[in-house]
Structures are given as structure tokens and as C-alpha cells.
PDB file of C-alpha atoms in Angstrom:
ATOM      1  CA  UNK A   1     -12.755  -8.478  10.921  1.00 55.00           C
ATOM      2  CA  UNK A   2     -11.389  -6.553  13.880  1.00 57.00           C
ATOM      3  CA  UNK A   3      -7.768  -5.508  14.230  1.00 71.00           C
ATOM      4  CA  UNK A   4      -6.347  -3.264  16.919  1.00 77.00           C
ATOM      5  CA  UNK A   5      -3.358  -1.847  15.056  1.00 86.00           C
ATOM      6  CA  UNK A   6      -4.980   1.496  14.146  1.00 91.00           C
ATOM      7  CA  UNK A   7      -3.938   4.414  16.404  1.00 91.00           C
ATOM      8  CA  UNK A   8      -6.963   5.923  18.218  1.00 91.00           C
ATOM      9  CA  UNK A   9      -6.094   9.347  16.813  1.00 94.00           C
ATOM     10  CA  UNK A  10      -6.183   8.106  13.209  1.00 95.00           C
ATOM     11  CA  UNK A  11      -9.369   6.160  13.895  1.00 93.00           C
ATOM     12  CA  UNK A  12     -10.987   9.374  15.145  1.00 94.00           C
ATOM     13  CA  UNK A  13      -9.858  11.310  12.055  1.00 96.00           C
ATOM     14  CA  UNK A  14     -11.370   8.687   9.762  1.00 96.00           C
ATOM     15  CA  UNK A  15     -14.653   8.601  11.630  1.00 95.00           C
ATOM     16  CA  UNK A  16     -15.111  12.346  12.036  1.00 96.00           C
ATOM     17  CA  UNK A  17     -14.040  13.645   8.607  1.00 97.00           C
ATOM     18  CA  UNK A  18     -16.895  13.455   6.059  1.00 96.00           C
ATOM     19  CA  UNK A  19     -14.476  13.651   3.118  1.00 96.00           C
ATOM     20  CA  UNK A  20     -12.923  10.371   4.278  1.00 96.00           C
ATOM     21  CA  UNK A  21     -16.083   8.291   3.961  1.00 94.00           C
ATOM     22  CA  UNK A  22     -14.388   6.259   1.221  1.00 95.00           C
ATOM     23  CA  UNK A  23     -10.928   5.833   2.706  1.00 96.00           C
ATOM     24  CA  UNK A  24      -8.977   2.649   3.414  1.00 96.00           C
ATOM     25  CA  UNK A  25      -5.751   1.893   5.216  1.00 97.00           C
ATOM     26  CA  UNK A  26      -3.452   0.347   2.639  1.00 96.00           C
ATOM     27  CA  UNK A  27      -0.108  -1.319   2.152  1.00 91.00           C
ATOM     28  CA  UNK A  28       2.387  -2.234   4.806  1.00 92.00           C
ATOM     29  CA  UNK A  29       0.353  -1.149   7.826  1.00 94.00           C
ATOM     30  CA  UNK A  30      -2.410  -3.622   6.940  1.00 95.00           C
ATOM     31  CA  UNK A  31       0.101  -6.394   6.257  1.00 95.00           C
ATOM     32  CA  UNK A  32       1.865  -5.753   9.566  1.00 93.00           C
ATOM     33  CA  UNK A  33      -1.449  -5.541  11.393  1.00 92.00           C
ATOM     34  CA  UNK A  34      -2.401  -9.008  10.208  1.00 92.00           C
ATOM     35  CA  UNK A  35       0.967 -10.299  11.394  1.00 91.00           C
ATOM     36  CA  UNK A  36       0.563  -8.627  14.773  1.00 89.00           C
ATOM     37  CA  UNK A  37       3.625  -6.454  14.191  1.00 85.00           C
ATOM     38  CA  UNK A  38       3.690  -2.914  15.623  1.00 78.00           C
ATOM     39  CA  UNK A  39       3.094  -0.346  12.891  1.00 77.00           C
ATOM     40  CA  UNK A  40       5.041   2.862  12.395  1.00 82.00           C
ATOM     41  CA  UNK A  41       3.822   4.188   9.045  1.00 89.00           C
ATOM     42  CA  UNK A  42       0.128   4.470   8.278  1.00 94.00           C
ATOM     43  CA  UNK A  43      -1.030   5.146   4.723  1.00 95.00           C
ATOM     44  CA  UNK A  44      -4.628   5.979   3.845  1.00 97.00           C
ATOM     45  CA  UNK A  45      -5.970   5.895   0.280  1.00 96.00           C
ATOM     46  CA  UNK A  46      -8.923   8.225  -0.255  1.00 96.00           C
ATOM     47  CA  UNK A  47     -11.430   7.777  -3.067  1.00 95.00           C
ATOM     48  CA  UNK A  48     -13.945  10.235  -4.481  1.00 93.00           C
ATOM     49  CA  UNK A  49     -12.255  13.544  -3.606  1.00 93.00           C
ATOM     50  CA  UNK A  50      -9.561  15.690  -5.195  1.00 89.00           C
ATOM     51  CA  UNK A  51      -6.223  16.575  -3.648  1.00 89.00           C
ATOM     52  CA  UNK A  52      -7.178  20.146  -2.760  1.00 89.00           C
ATOM     53  CA  UNK A  53     -10.413  19.068  -1.099  1.00 93.00           C
ATOM     54  CA  UNK A  54      -8.541  16.397   0.825  1.00 94.00           C
ATOM     55  CA  UNK A  55      -5.909  18.862   2.043  1.00 93.00           C
ATOM     56  CA  UNK A  56      -8.576  21.304   3.230  1.00 94.00           C
ATOM     57  CA  UNK A  57     -10.454  18.567   5.072  1.00 96.00           C
ATOM     58  CA  UNK A  58      -7.317  17.363   6.846  1.00 96.00           C
ATOM     59  CA  UNK A  59      -6.199  20.847   7.876  1.00 95.00           C
ATOM     60  CA  UNK A  60      -8.634  20.788  10.810  1.00 95.00           C
ATOM     61  CA  UNK A  61      -6.522  18.021  12.361  1.00 96.00           C
ATOM     62  CA  UNK A  62      -3.080  19.619  12.145  1.00 96.00           C
ATOM     63  CA  UNK A  63      -0.411  20.767   9.727  1.00 95.00           C
ATOM     64  CA  UNK A  64      -0.876  19.728   6.110  1.00 94.00           C
ATOM     65  CA  UNK A  65       2.106  19.320   3.817  1.00 90.00           C
ATOM     66  CA  UNK A  66       1.205  19.467   0.129  1.00 74.00           C
ATOM     67  CA  UNK A  67       4.730  18.750  -1.146  1.00 68.00           C
ATOM     68  CA  UNK A  68       3.584  15.458  -2.635  1.00 60.00           C
ATOM     69  CA  UNK A  69       0.499  16.863  -4.368  1.00 62.00           C
ATOM     70  CA  UNK A  70       1.895  16.173  -7.838  1.00 66.00           C
ATOM     71  CA  UNK A  71       1.756  12.480  -6.885  1.00 70.00           C
ATOM     72  CA  UNK A  72      -1.531  12.788  -5.024  1.00 83.00           C
ATOM     73  CA  UNK A  73       0.044  12.627  -1.551  1.00 90.00           C
ATOM     74  CA  UNK A  74      -1.011  14.837   1.364  1.00 93.00           C
ATOM     75  CA  UNK A  75       0.997  14.495   4.582  1.00 94.00           C
ATOM     76  CA  UNK A  76      -0.682  15.299   7.878  1.00 96.00           C
ATOM     77  CA  UNK A  77       1.155  16.084  11.106  1.00 96.00           C
ATOM     78  CA  UNK A  78      -1.334  16.122  13.950  1.00 94.00           C
ATOM     79  CA  UNK A  79      -1.262  18.184  17.109  1.00 88.00           C
ATOM     80  CA  UNK A  80      -0.042  15.067  18.873  1.00 86.00           C
ATOM     81  CA  UNK A  81       3.020  14.983  16.616  1.00 89.00           C
ATOM     82  CA  UNK A  82       2.008  11.924  14.598  1.00 92.00           C
ATOM     83  CA  UNK A  83       2.428  11.726  10.827  1.00 94.00           C
ATOM     84  CA  UNK A  84       0.022  10.108   8.387  1.00 95.00           C
ATOM     85  CA  UNK A  85       0.088   9.935   4.590  1.00 94.00           C
ATOM     86  CA  UNK A  86      -3.177  10.337   2.679  1.00 95.00           C
ATOM     87  CA  UNK A  87      -3.141   9.573  -1.028  1.00 92.00           C
ATOM     88  CA  UNK A  88      -5.434  10.027  -4.004  1.00 91.00           C
ATOM     89  CA  UNK A  89      -5.510   6.867  -6.160  1.00 89.00           C
ATOM     90  CA  UNK A  90      -3.564   7.196  -9.374  1.00 78.00           C
ATOM     91  CA  UNK A  91      -2.729   5.513 -12.637  1.00 70.00           C
ATOM     92  CA  UNK A  92       0.919   4.883 -13.541  1.00 62.00           C
ATOM     93  CA  UNK A  93       1.894   4.513 -17.198  1.00 52.00           C
ATOM     94  CA  UNK A  94       5.342   3.282 -18.226  1.00 47.00           C
ATOM     95  CA  UNK A  95       6.890   5.792 -20.651  1.00 47.00           C
ATOM     96  CA  UNK A  96      10.652   5.272 -20.261  1.00 49.00           C
ATOM     97  CA  UNK A  97      13.154   2.771 -18.822  1.00 52.00           C
ATOM     98  CA  UNK A  98      14.040   2.757 -15.137  1.00 49.00           C
ATOM     99  CA  UNK A  99      12.114   3.228 -11.925  1.00 47.00           C
ATOM    100  CA  UNK A 100      11.430   6.890 -12.697  1.00 52.00           C
ATOM    101  CA  UNK A 101      10.067   6.336 -16.192  1.00 48.00           C
ATOM    102  CA  UNK A 102       6.379   6.620 -15.297  1.00 47.00           C
ATOM    103  CA  UNK A 103       3.648   9.122 -16.103  1.00 52.00           C
ATOM    104  CA  UNK A 104       1.410   9.640 -13.080  1.00 61.00           C
ATOM    105  CA  UNK A 105      -2.262  10.600 -13.359  1.00 66.00           C
ATOM    106  CA  UNK A 106      -4.381  11.132 -10.257  1.00 71.00           C
ATOM    107  CA  UNK A 107      -7.887   9.713 -10.599  1.00 82.00           C
ATOM    108  CA  UNK A 108     -10.268   9.949  -7.601  1.00 81.00           C
ATOM    109  CA  UNK A 109     -12.841   7.937  -9.563  1.00 84.00           C
ATOM    110  CA  UNK A 110     -10.658   4.846  -9.838  1.00 91.00           C
ATOM    111  CA  UNK A 111     -12.056   1.729  -8.163  1.00 93.00           C
ATOM    112  CA  UNK A 112     -10.378   0.145  -5.126  1.00 94.00           C
ATOM    113  CA  UNK A 113      -9.631  -2.960  -7.200  1.00 94.00           C
ATOM    114  CA  UNK A 114      -7.844  -0.873  -9.835  1.00 92.00           C
ATOM    115  CA  UNK A 115      -5.900   0.960  -7.156  1.00 92.00           C
ATOM    116  CA  UNK A 116      -4.849  -2.298  -5.484  1.00 94.00           C
ATOM    117  CA  UNK A 117      -3.663  -3.714  -8.817  1.00 90.00           C
ATOM    118  CA  UNK A 118      -0.865  -1.140  -9.101  1.00 86.00           C
ATOM    119  CA  UNK A 119       0.781  -2.334  -5.890  1.00 89.00           C
ATOM    120  CA  UNK A 120       3.820  -4.581  -6.128  1.00 89.00           C
ATOM    121  CA  UNK A 121       2.926  -7.697  -4.140  1.00 95.00           C
ATOM    122  CA  UNK A 122      -0.350  -9.295  -3.115  1.00 96.00           C
ATOM    123  CA  UNK A 123       0.547  -8.946   0.582  1.00 96.00           C
ATOM    124  CA  UNK A 124       0.854  -5.182   0.035  1.00 95.00           C
ATOM    125  CA  UNK A 125      -2.410  -4.861  -1.900  1.00 96.00           C
ATOM    126  CA  UNK A 126      -4.669  -5.395   1.135  1.00 97.00           C
ATOM    127  CA  UNK A 127      -7.031  -2.578   2.120  1.00 97.00           C
ATOM    128  CA  UNK A 128      -8.744  -2.195   5.501  1.00 95.00           C
ATOM    129  CA  UNK A 129     -11.547   0.011   6.815  1.00 93.00           C
ATOM    130  CA  UNK A 130     -11.238   0.228  10.632  1.00 89.00           C
ATOM    131  CA  UNK A 131     -14.707   1.794  10.903  1.00 89.00           C
ATOM    132  CA  UNK A 132     -16.494  -1.254   9.531  1.00 90.00           C
ATOM    133  CA  UNK A 133     -13.844  -3.944   9.917  1.00 90.00           C
ATOM    134  CA  UNK A 134     -14.047  -4.593   6.163  1.00 92.00           C
ATOM    135  CA  UNK A 135     -10.968  -6.050   4.471  1.00 94.00           C
ATOM    136  CA  UNK A 136     -10.618  -5.705   0.700  1.00 96.00           C
ATOM    137  CA  UNK A 137      -8.407  -8.462  -0.675  1.00 97.00           C
ATOM    138  CA  UNK A 138      -8.628  -8.619  -4.463  1.00 96.00           C
ATOM    139  CA  UNK A 139      -5.515 -10.732  -5.092  1.00 96.00           C
ATOM    140  CA  UNK A 140      -5.381 -13.275  -2.278  1.00 96.00           C
ATOM    141  CA  UNK A 141      -2.873 -11.344  -0.214  1.00 97.00           C
ATOM    142  CA  UNK A 142      -4.124 -12.639   3.147  1.00 96.00           C
ATOM    143  CA  UNK A 143      -3.710 -16.266   2.028  1.00 97.00           C
ATOM    144  CA  UNK A 144      -0.233 -15.553   0.644  1.00 97.00           C
ATOM    145  CA  UNK A 145       0.756 -13.812   3.866  1.00 96.00           C
ATOM    146  CA  UNK A 146      -0.366 -16.778   5.958  1.00 95.00           C
ATOM    147  CA  UNK A 147       1.563 -19.135   3.660  1.00 96.00           C
ATOM    148  CA  UNK A 148       4.607 -16.812   3.649  1.00 96.00           C
ATOM    149  CA  UNK A 149       4.523 -16.505  -0.145  1.00 96.00           C
ATOM    150  CA  UNK A 150       5.678 -13.421  -2.026  1.00 95.00           C
ATOM    151  CA  UNK A 151       3.627 -13.078  -5.221  1.00 94.00           C
ATOM    152  CA  UNK A 152       3.488 -10.203  -7.687  1.00 92.00           C
ATOM    153  CA  UNK A 153       0.115  -8.508  -8.084  1.00 91.00           C
ATOM    154  CA  UNK A 154       0.140  -7.908 -11.843  1.00 84.00           C
ATOM    155  CA  UNK A 155       2.432  -8.119 -14.899  1.00 78.00           C
ATOM    156  CA  UNK A 156       3.265  -4.438 -14.295  1.00 75.00           C
ATOM    157  CA  UNK A 157       5.632  -5.703 -11.581  1.00 75.00           C
ATOM    158  CA  UNK A 158       8.386  -6.071 -14.184  1.00 73.00           C
ATOM    159  CA  UNK A 159       8.192  -2.384 -15.157  1.00 73.00           C
ATOM    160  CA  UNK A 160       9.913  -1.131 -11.985  1.00 74.00           C
ATOM    161  CA  UNK A 161      13.322  -2.682 -11.153  1.00 74.00           C
ATOM    162  CA  UNK A 162      13.149  -1.356  -7.587  1.00 80.00           C
ATOM    163  CA  UNK A 163      10.346  -3.808  -6.877  1.00 82.00           C
ATOM    164  CA  UNK A 164      12.871  -6.633  -6.994  1.00 82.00           C
ATOM    165  CA  UNK A 165      14.879  -4.941  -4.239  1.00 84.00           C
ATOM    166  CA  UNK A 166      11.743  -4.426  -2.161  1.00 87.00           C
ATOM    167  CA  UNK A 167      10.914  -8.090  -2.679  1.00 88.00           C
ATOM    168  CA  UNK A 168      14.306  -9.117  -1.324  1.00 87.00           C
ATOM    169  CA  UNK A 169      13.821  -6.914   1.713  1.00 91.00           C
ATOM    170  CA  UNK A 170      10.360  -8.326   2.383  1.00 92.00           C
ATOM    171  CA  UNK A 171      11.572 -11.894   1.925  1.00 90.00           C
ATOM    172  CA  UNK A 172      14.323 -11.373   4.470  1.00 92.00           C
ATOM    173  CA  UNK A 173      12.138  -9.498   6.943  1.00 92.00           C
ATOM    174  CA  UNK A 174       9.197 -11.901   6.971  1.00 93.00           C
ATOM    175  CA  UNK A 175      10.847 -15.168   5.876  1.00 93.00           C
ATOM    176  CA  UNK A 176       8.954 -15.282   2.573  1.00 94.00           C
ATOM    177  CA  UNK A 177       9.438 -17.449  -0.488  1.00 93.00           C
ATOM    178  CA  UNK A 178       8.830 -16.189  -4.018  1.00 89.00           C
ATOM    179  CA  UNK A 179       5.871 -17.676  -5.886  1.00 91.00           C
ATOM    180  CA  UNK A 180       6.794 -19.840  -8.835  1.00 87.00           C
ATOM    181  CA  UNK A 181       5.084 -17.503 -11.302  1.00 88.00           C
ATOM    182  CA  UNK A 182       6.874 -14.446  -9.900  1.00 84.00           C
ATOM    183  CA  UNK A 183      10.447 -15.682 -10.438  1.00 76.00           C
ATOM    184  CA  UNK A 184      10.328 -15.790 -14.285  1.00 76.00           C
ATOM    185  CA  UNK A 185       9.384 -12.097 -14.603  1.00 70.00           C
ATOM    186  CA  UNK A 186      12.287 -10.969 -12.403  1.00 64.00           C
ATOM    187  CA  UNK A 187      15.387  -9.902 -14.385  1.00 54.00           C
ATOM    188  CA  UNK A 188      17.865 -12.812 -14.605  1.00 49.00           C
ATOM    189  CA  UNK A 189      20.589 -11.007 -12.660  1.00 42.00           C
ATOM    190  CA  UNK A 190      18.229 -10.348  -9.757  1.00 47.00           C
ATOM    191  CA  UNK A 191      16.697 -13.793  -9.254  1.00 48.00           C
ATOM    192  CA  UNK A 192      17.922 -14.260  -5.712  1.00 51.00           C
ATOM    193  CA  UNK A 193      14.574 -14.653  -3.971  1.00 50.00           C
ATOM    194  CA  UNK A 194      14.015 -18.174  -2.621  1.00 52.00           C
ATOM    195  CA  UNK A 195      11.263 -19.870  -4.627  1.00 53.00           C
ATOM    196  CA  UNK A 196       8.160 -21.218  -2.914  1.00 54.00           C
ATOM    197  CA  UNK A 197       8.373 -24.950  -2.464  1.00 47.00           C
ATOM    198  CA  UNK A 198      12.194 -25.016  -2.607  1.00 44.00           C
ATOM    199  CA  UNK A 199      14.809 -24.650   0.128  1.00 38.00           C
ATOM    200  CA  UNK A 200      16.286 -21.141   0.300  1.00 37.00           C
ATOM    201  CA  UNK A 201      19.650 -22.395  -1.012  1.00 36.00           C
ATOM    202  CA  UNK A 202      18.287 -24.649  -3.776  1.00 36.00           C
ATOM    203  CA  UNK A 203      19.271 -24.104  -7.409  1.00 32.00           C
TER     204      UNK A 203
END
């Protein structure tokens, strides 16, 4: 698969940095690329290296901001003034109520499938390697995107109430309908997403 949404500068960084041999574009930029929408934010998930090694490798390309290191996030601002987020895959464990009640553990050895499973919706769990054109789609996100269906990736969706808000925003932005199996796990007072197969105003 070939998509032209990747900035040439980022493509060059991925190709010329040995520590990024196992790195995929993830999340919204892949979703938007499939839709042909112009991308603004580009997130790269990097497997097999630690946060310090990643930061050192990226420093040759510009200014590295390690503010997000506790969450495995390294921000790069290139000489051209562009910003990219590079992340180490992590495991989130629910330990308390609310959207902040998670324990975060970085794990470079996690598999891409495990990393994709912690994302909220299938359309956001897509991973793309611009060097090879390989798309990793473990949860049918590409099919859901084509059908304009918003489907949760795993039962962990219900652990973070902010995911409902993000779902509403995505539904409005891309004219999506919630999958039938997603609606029941949404809190009752937040079930405002239109359900797939029903008109948006149906009860």
C-alpha cells in the first residue's frame, strides 16, 4: 500500500535513523491519510528501544523535548520547524476511577498487536510503515473507516470516560455511526452517538 501523506522530512528521518527500524506511524495521521485528509499531527510508535536511546537517536535531527518521558513520549522539533511525537509502547493498568486513574508502564518489547489494542477505536488502531508500505490492521479499522463505523477496540474502552467524548468528536467530524456492540459499554448518560444501522435521530 502506498500513501502520500507522510512529510518528506519525516520519511527521511525514518529511513536514515537505525534506531527507528521498528517504527510505525500510528493513530489519527494514518486514519486521515486513508481518508485523503491533510495531516497536521504525526505520531510514531517505536519498538525495541528505550526512551533514552530514542531521544539520543532523534537529537541528530533537531531539538528533543523529554518532558513526556514518564509516559514514553519524546517530542522532536526539526530544523525545519516541524514537530513530531515519538512514543515507546506502554501498558496502561486501571487503578482508580476517572481518566487519570491509570498506572503507566513503558515496555519496548510489547508487540504491535498489543500496542494497537490499547487504542480507543479500531479506526485509530491502524499502523503504517511508509518505508515498506505495510499497513498493520489488527482490528478491522480500515473496513470500519470505509463503512463509517465507530467501533471500540477492546473492553478497556469503558475504563476511560474521555473516550466517549472523543467518540462524539470523531462521529461529528467524519459522519460516523457507533457500532451496535459499542453502545452498550458507553455510560447511560453519554449514549448520544448515532448507532450503526439507525438514523442519527432514532431512539
